[in-house]
Coordinates of C-alpha atoms and ligand atoms in Angstrom, one line a residue:
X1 CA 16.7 11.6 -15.2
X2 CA 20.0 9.3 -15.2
X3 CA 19.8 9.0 -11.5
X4 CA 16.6 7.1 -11.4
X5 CA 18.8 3.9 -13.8
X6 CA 20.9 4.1 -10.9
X7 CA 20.8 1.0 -8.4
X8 CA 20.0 1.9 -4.7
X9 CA 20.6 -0.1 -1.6
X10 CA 16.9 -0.5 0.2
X11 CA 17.3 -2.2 3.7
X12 CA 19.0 -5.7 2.6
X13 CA 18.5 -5.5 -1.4
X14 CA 20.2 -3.8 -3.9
X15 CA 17.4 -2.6 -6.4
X16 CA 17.8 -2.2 -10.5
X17 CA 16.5 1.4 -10.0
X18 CA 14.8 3.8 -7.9
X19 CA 11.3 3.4 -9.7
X20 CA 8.8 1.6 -7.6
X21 CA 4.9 0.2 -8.9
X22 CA 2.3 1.8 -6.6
X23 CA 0.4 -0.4 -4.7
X24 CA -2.8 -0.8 -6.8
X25 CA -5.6 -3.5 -5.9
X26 CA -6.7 -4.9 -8.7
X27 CA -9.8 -7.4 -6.8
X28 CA -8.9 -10.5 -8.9
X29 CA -7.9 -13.1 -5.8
X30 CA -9.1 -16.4 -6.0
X31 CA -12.5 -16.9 -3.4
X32 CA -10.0 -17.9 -0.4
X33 CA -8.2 -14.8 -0.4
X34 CA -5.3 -16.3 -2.6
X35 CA -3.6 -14.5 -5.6
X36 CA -5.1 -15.0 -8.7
X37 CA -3.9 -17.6 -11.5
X38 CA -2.7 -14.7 -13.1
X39 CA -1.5 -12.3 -10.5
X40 CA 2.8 -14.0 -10.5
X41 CA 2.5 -12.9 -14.2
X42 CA 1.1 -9.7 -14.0
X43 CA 3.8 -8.2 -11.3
X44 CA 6.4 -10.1 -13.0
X45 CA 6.0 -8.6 -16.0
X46 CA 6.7 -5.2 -14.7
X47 CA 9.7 -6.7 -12.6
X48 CA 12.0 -4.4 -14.2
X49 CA 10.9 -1.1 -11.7
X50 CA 13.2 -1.4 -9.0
X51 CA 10.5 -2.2 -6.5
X52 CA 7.2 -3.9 -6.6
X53 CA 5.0 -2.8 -3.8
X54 CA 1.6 -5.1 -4.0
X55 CA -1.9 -4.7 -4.0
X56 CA -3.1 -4.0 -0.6
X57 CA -3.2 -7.6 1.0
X58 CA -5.4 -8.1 4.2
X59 CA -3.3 -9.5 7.9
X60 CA -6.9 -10.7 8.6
X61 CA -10.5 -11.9 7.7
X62 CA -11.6 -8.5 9.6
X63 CA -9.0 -6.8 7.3
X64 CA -10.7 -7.0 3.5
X65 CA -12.7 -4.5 2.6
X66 CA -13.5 -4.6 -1.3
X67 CA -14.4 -8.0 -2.9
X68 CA -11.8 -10.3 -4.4
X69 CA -8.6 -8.9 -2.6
X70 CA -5.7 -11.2 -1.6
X71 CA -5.6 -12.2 2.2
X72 CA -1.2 -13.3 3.3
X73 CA -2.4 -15.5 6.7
X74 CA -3.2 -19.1 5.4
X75 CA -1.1 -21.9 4.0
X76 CA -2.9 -21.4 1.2
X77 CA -2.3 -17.3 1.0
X78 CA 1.3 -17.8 1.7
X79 CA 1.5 -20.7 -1.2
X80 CA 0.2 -18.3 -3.7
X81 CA 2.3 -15.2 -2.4
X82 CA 5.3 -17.3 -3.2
X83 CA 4.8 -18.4 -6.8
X84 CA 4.6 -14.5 -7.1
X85 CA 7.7 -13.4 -5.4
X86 CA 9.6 -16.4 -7.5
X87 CA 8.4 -14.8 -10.4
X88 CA 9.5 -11.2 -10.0
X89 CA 12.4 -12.8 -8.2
X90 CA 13.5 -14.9 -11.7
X91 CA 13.2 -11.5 -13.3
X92 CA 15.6 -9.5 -10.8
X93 CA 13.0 -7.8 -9.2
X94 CA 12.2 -7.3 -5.9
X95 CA 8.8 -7.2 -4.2
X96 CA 7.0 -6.1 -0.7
X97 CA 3.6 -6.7 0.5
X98 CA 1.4 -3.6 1.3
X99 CA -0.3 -5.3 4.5
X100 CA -3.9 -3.6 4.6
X101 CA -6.8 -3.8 6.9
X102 CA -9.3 -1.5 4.9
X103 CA -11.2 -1.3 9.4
X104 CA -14.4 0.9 8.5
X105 CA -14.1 0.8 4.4
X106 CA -15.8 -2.9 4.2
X107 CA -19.0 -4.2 3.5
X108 CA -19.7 -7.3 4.9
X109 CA -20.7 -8.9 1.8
X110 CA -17.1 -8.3 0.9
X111 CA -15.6 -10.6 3.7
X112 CA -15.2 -14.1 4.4
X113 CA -17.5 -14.2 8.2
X114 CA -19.8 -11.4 6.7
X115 CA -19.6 -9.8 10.1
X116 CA -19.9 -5.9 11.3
X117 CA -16.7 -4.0 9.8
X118 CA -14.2 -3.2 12.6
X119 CA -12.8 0.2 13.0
X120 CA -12.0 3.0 15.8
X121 CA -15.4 4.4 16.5
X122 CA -18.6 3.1 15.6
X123 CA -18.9 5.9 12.7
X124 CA -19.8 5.1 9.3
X125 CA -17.9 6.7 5.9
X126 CA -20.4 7.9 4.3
X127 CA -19.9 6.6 1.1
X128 CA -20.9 3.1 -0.8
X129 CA -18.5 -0.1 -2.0
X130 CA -19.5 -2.6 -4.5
X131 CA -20.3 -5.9 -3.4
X132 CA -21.7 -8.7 -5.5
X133 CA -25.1 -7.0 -5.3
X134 CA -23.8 -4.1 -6.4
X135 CA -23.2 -0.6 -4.8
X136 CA -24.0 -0.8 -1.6
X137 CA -24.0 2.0 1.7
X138 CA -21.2 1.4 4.0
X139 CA -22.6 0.1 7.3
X140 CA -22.1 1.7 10.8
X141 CA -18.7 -0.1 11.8
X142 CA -18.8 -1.7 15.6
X143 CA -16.0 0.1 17.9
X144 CA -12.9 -2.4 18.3
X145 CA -12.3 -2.6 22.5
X146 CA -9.1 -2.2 23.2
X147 CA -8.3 -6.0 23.3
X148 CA -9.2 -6.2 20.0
X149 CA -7.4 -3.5 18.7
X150 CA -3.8 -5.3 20.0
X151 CA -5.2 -8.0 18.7
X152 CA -5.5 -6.0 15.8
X153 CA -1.5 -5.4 16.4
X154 CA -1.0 -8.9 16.7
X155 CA -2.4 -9.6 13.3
X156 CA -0.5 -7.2 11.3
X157 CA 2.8 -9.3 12.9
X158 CA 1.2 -12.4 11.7
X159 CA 0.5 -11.5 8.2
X160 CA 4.1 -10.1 7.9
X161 CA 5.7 -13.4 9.2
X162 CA 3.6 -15.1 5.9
X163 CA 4.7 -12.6 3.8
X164 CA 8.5 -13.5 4.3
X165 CA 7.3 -17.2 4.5
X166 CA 6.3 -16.4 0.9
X167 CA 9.6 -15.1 0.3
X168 CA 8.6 -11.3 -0.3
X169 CA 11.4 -9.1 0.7
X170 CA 9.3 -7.4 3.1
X171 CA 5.8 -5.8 4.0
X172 CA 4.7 -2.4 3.7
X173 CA 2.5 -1.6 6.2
X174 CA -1.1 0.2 4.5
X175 CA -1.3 3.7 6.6
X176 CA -2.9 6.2 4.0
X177 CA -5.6 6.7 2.0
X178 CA -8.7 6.2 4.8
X179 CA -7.9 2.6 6.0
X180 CA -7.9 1.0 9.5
X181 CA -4.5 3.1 10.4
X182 CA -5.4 6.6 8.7
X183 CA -9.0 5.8 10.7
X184 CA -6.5 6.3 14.3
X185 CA -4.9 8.9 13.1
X186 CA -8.5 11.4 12.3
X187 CA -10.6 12.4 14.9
X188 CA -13.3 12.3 12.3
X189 CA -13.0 8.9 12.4
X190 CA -11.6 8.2 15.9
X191 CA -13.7 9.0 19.1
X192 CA -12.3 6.7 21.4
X193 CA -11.7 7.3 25.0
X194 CA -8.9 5.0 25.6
X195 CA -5.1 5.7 25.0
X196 CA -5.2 5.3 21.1
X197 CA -7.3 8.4 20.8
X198 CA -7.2 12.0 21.6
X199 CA -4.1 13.7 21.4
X200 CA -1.6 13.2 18.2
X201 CA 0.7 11.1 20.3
X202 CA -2.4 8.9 21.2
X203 CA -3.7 8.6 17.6
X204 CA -0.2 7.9 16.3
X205 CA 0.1 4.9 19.2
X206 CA -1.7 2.4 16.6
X207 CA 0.5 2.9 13.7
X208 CA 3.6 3.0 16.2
X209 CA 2.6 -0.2 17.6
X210 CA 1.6 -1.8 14.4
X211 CA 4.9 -1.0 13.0
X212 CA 7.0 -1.7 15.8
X213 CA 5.7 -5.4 16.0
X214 CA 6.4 -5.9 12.6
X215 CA 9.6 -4.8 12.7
X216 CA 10.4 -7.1 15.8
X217 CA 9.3 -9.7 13.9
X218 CA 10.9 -9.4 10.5
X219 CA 13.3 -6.8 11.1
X220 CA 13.0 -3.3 10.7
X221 CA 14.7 -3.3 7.2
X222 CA 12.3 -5.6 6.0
X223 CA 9.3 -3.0 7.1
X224 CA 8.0 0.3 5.2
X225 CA 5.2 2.3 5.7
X226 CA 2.8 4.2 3.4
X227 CA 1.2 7.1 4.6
X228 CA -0.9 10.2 2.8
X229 CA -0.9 13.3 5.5
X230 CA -4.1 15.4 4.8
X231 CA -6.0 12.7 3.1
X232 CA -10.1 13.9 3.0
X233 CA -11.3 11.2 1.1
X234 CA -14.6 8.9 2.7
X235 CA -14.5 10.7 5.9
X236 CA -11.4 11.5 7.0
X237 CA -10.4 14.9 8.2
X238 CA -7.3 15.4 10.8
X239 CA -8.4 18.3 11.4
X240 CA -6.2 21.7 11.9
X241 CA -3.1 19.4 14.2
X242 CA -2.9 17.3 10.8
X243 CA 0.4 18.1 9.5
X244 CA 1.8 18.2 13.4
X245 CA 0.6 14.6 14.0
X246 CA 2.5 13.6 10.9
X247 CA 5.7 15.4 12.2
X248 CA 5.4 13.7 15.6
X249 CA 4.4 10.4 13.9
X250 CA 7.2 10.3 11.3
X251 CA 9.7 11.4 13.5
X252 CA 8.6 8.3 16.2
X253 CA 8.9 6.0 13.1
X254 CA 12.1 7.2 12.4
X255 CA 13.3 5.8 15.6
X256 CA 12.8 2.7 14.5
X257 CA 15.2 2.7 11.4
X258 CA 12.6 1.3 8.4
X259 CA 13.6 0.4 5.2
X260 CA 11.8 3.0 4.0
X261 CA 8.7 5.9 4.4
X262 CA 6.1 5.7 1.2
X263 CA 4.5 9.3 1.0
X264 CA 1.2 9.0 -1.0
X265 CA 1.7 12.9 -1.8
X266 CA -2.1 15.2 -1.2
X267 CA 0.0 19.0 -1.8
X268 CA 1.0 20.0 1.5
X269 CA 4.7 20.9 0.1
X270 CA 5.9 22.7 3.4
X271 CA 4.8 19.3 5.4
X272 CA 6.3 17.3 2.5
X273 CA 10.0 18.7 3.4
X274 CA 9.7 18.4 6.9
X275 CA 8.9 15.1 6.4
X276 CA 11.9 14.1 4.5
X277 CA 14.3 16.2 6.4
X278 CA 12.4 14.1 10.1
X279 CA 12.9 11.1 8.1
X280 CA 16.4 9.8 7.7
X281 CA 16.2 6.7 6.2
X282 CA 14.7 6.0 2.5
X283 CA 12.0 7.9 0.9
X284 CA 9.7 6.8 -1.8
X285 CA 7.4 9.7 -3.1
X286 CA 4.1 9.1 -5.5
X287 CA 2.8 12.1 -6.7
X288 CA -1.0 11.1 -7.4
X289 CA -1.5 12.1 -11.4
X290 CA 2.2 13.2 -11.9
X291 CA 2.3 14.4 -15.5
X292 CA 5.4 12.2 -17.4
X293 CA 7.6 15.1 -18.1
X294 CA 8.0 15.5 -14.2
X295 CA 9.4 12.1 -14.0
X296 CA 13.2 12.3 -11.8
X297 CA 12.7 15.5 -10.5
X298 CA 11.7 14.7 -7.1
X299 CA 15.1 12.3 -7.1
X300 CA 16.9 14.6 -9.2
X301 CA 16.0 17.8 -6.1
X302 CA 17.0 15.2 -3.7
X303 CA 13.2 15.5 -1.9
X304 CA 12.9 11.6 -2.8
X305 CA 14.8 8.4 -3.0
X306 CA 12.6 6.5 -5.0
X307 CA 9.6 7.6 -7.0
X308 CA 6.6 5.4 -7.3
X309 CA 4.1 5.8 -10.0
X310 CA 0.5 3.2 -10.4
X311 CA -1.3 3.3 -13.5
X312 CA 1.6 4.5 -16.1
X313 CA 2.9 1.0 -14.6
X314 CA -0.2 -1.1 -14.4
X315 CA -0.6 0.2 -18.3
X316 CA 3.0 -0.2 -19.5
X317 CA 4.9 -3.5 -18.3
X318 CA 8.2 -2.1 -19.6
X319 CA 7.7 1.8 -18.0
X320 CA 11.4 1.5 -17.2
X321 CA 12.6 0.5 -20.8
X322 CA 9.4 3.4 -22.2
X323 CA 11.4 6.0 -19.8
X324 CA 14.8 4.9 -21.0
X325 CA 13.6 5.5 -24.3
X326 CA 11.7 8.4 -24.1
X327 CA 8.5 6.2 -25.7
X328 CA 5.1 6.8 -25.6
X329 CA 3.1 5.0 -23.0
X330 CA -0.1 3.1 -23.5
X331 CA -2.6 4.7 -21.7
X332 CA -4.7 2.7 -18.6
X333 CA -7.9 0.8 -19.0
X334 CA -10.1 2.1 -16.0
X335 CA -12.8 -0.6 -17.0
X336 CA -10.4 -2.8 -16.1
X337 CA -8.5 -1.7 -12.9
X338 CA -11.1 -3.9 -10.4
X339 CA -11.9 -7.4 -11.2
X340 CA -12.3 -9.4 -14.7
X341 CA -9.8 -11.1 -16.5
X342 CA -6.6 -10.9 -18.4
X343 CA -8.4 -8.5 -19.8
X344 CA -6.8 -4.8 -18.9
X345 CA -4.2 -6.8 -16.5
X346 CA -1.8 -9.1 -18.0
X347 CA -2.6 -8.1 -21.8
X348 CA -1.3 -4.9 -21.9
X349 CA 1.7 -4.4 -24.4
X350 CA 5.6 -3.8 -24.2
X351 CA 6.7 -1.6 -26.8
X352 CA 8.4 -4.6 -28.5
X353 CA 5.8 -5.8 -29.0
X354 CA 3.6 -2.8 -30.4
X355 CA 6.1 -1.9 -32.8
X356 CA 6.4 -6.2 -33.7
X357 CA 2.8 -5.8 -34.5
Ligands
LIG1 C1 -6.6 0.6 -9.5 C2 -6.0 1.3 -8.4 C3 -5.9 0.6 -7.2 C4 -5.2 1.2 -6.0 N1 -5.1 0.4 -4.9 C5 -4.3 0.9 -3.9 C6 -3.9 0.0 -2.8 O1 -4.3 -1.2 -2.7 N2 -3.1 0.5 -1.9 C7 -2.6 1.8 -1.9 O2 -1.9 2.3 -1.0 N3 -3.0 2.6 -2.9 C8 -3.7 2.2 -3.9 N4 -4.0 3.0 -5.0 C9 -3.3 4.3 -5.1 C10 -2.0 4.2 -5.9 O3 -1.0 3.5 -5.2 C11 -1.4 5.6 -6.3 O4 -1.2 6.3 -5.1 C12 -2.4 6.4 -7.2 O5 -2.8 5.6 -8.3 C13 -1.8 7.7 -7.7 O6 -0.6 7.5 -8.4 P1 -0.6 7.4 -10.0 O7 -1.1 8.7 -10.5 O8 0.9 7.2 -10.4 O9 -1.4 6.3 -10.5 C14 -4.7 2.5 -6.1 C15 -4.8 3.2 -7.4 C16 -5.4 2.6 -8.4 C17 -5.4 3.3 -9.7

């Protein structure tokens, strides 16, 4: 497990260690789209993983899906972003922005112009979202024309500019787990007849494109990527060419030197080391449920860089210290994980100050 205290070099920082927080929304932005009042304490408080990778943060008002997530393209967005990055910042942390445009998975209760969800193909998820009213059906999205979807391009680069503007030290671009980019990538999902559907190398053009702009505007070691090959969840299947579009796709992003790959892990272990042996730049692995005592073994094996982990971080401010240690972990609050307070967010205790108590 030593090699995990280990500092490692990611694009231009040097982080403590080669623990990352998962991305987790926690829905508790202000009505504008900015952070929360508490959000600069709550990721500064667990500054002490190597890398901070936010909430999914939408480039747009057509990005939000769920109610109460951050937004990174107004003054005010980028104001809030950067009392946050300060914070972890003052701790020695480092921090990127997961850039997420949820496309289909939106209700629009949820979003600022209440409009028609935008997405590849005008085909619903089949699943509901709570909204203010409370769980609602997920409409029938309308089809983006192809303008919109480079527009769509164009706003990813926009949102990334903010995010350095805030003084993150970079953007990780949102491509798993059945948002606007996953959408692309499964024919379930994407019916189109222009050039960004159809065969892999078509329905890998989006996320190409989307990370190719970033990484023109903010350099390419400021840019990651998250992807999870063979999600199913709300309606996405890639169907039987799955794990080949991910080979094609990670090898094209791979080209264009990253600062790293994020691999939300759904089993597929063969696809898993082709990946990382396509991929030649940095690796960050989260292994969804992970039990604790397998902590380091995918950096110990060599299969990952960095291993990220969500809720044993959301729950324990000081994982890093509770590894160190070997100490028992306080255990997440569910109830808690979308909206409220302090409550379940900023309250939960270091082991200093359980065993004080
Ligand atoms: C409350 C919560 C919110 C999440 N929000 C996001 C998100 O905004 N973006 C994302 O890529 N994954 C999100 N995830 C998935 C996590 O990043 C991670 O993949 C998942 O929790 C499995 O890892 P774990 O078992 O270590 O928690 C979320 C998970 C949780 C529990």
């Amino acid at each position: 497990m030593s090699k995990l205290f280990a500092p490692v070099q990611l694009g231009r920082n040097t982080l403590q260690n080669r623990l990352a927080m998962a991305p987790m929304t926690r829905s508790r932005a202000q009505f504008d789209g900015t952070p929360g009042e508490l959000a600069a304490e709550y990721y500064s408080q667990r500054a002490s993983a190597g890398l901070i990778i936010t909430e999914g943060t939408q480039p747009s008002d057509d990005g939000q899906g769920y109610m109460a997530t951050p937004g990174i393209y107004t003054y005010a967005h980028v104001a809030g972003w950067k009392k946050v990055a300060d914070a972890v910042h003052a701790k020695g942390g480092h921090i990127f922005i997961q850039l997420m445009h949820a496309g289909r998975m939106s209700h629009p209760d949820n979003t600022p112009h209440h409009r028609q969800a935008l997405a590849p193909s005008a085909i619903a998820p089949g699943t509901g979202m709570f909204t203010a009213k409370g769980m609602q059906d997920i409409p029938v999205p309308r089809a983006l024309t192809t303008d919109e979807v480079r527009q769509a391009v164009a706003g990813f680069r926009f949102a990334a500019r903010r995010a350095i503007e805030a003084g993150a030290d970079g953007v990780e671009i949102h491509g798993a787990n059945a948002y606007l980019i996953q959408q692309f990538l499964a024919p379930s999902a994407n019916t189109r007849t222009d050039e960004y559907s159809g065969s892999i190398e078509n329905r890998a053009r989006f996320a190409i494109e989307v990370a190719t702009a970033i990484a023109e505007e903010i350099g390419a070691d400021r840019t990651a990527i998250r992807l999870s090959p063979g999600t199913t969840m709300w309606g996405i299947d890639e169907g039987a060419e799955g794990p080949n579009l991910y080979r094609f796709l990670v090898a094209e992003l791979d080209k264009l030197g990253l600062a790293y790959l994020h691999i939300a892990h759904q089993g597929n272990e063969a696809l898993l080391t082709d990946i990382r042996k396509l991929w030649s730049g940095t690796l960050i692995l989260n292994r969804p449920g992970s039990p604790r005592d397998k902590i380091g073994a995918d950096v110990a094996s060599g299969l990952a860089d960095l291993e990220a982990y969500g809720q044993m971080v959301l729950a324990n401010p000081d994982f890093v210290e509770r590894l160190k240690h070997n100490a028992p972990m306080n255990d997440a609050n569910r109830n808690a994980f979308f909206g409220g307070t302090a409550q379940g967010y900023t309250d939960y205790p270091t082991l200093r100050e359980t065993q004080a108590a």
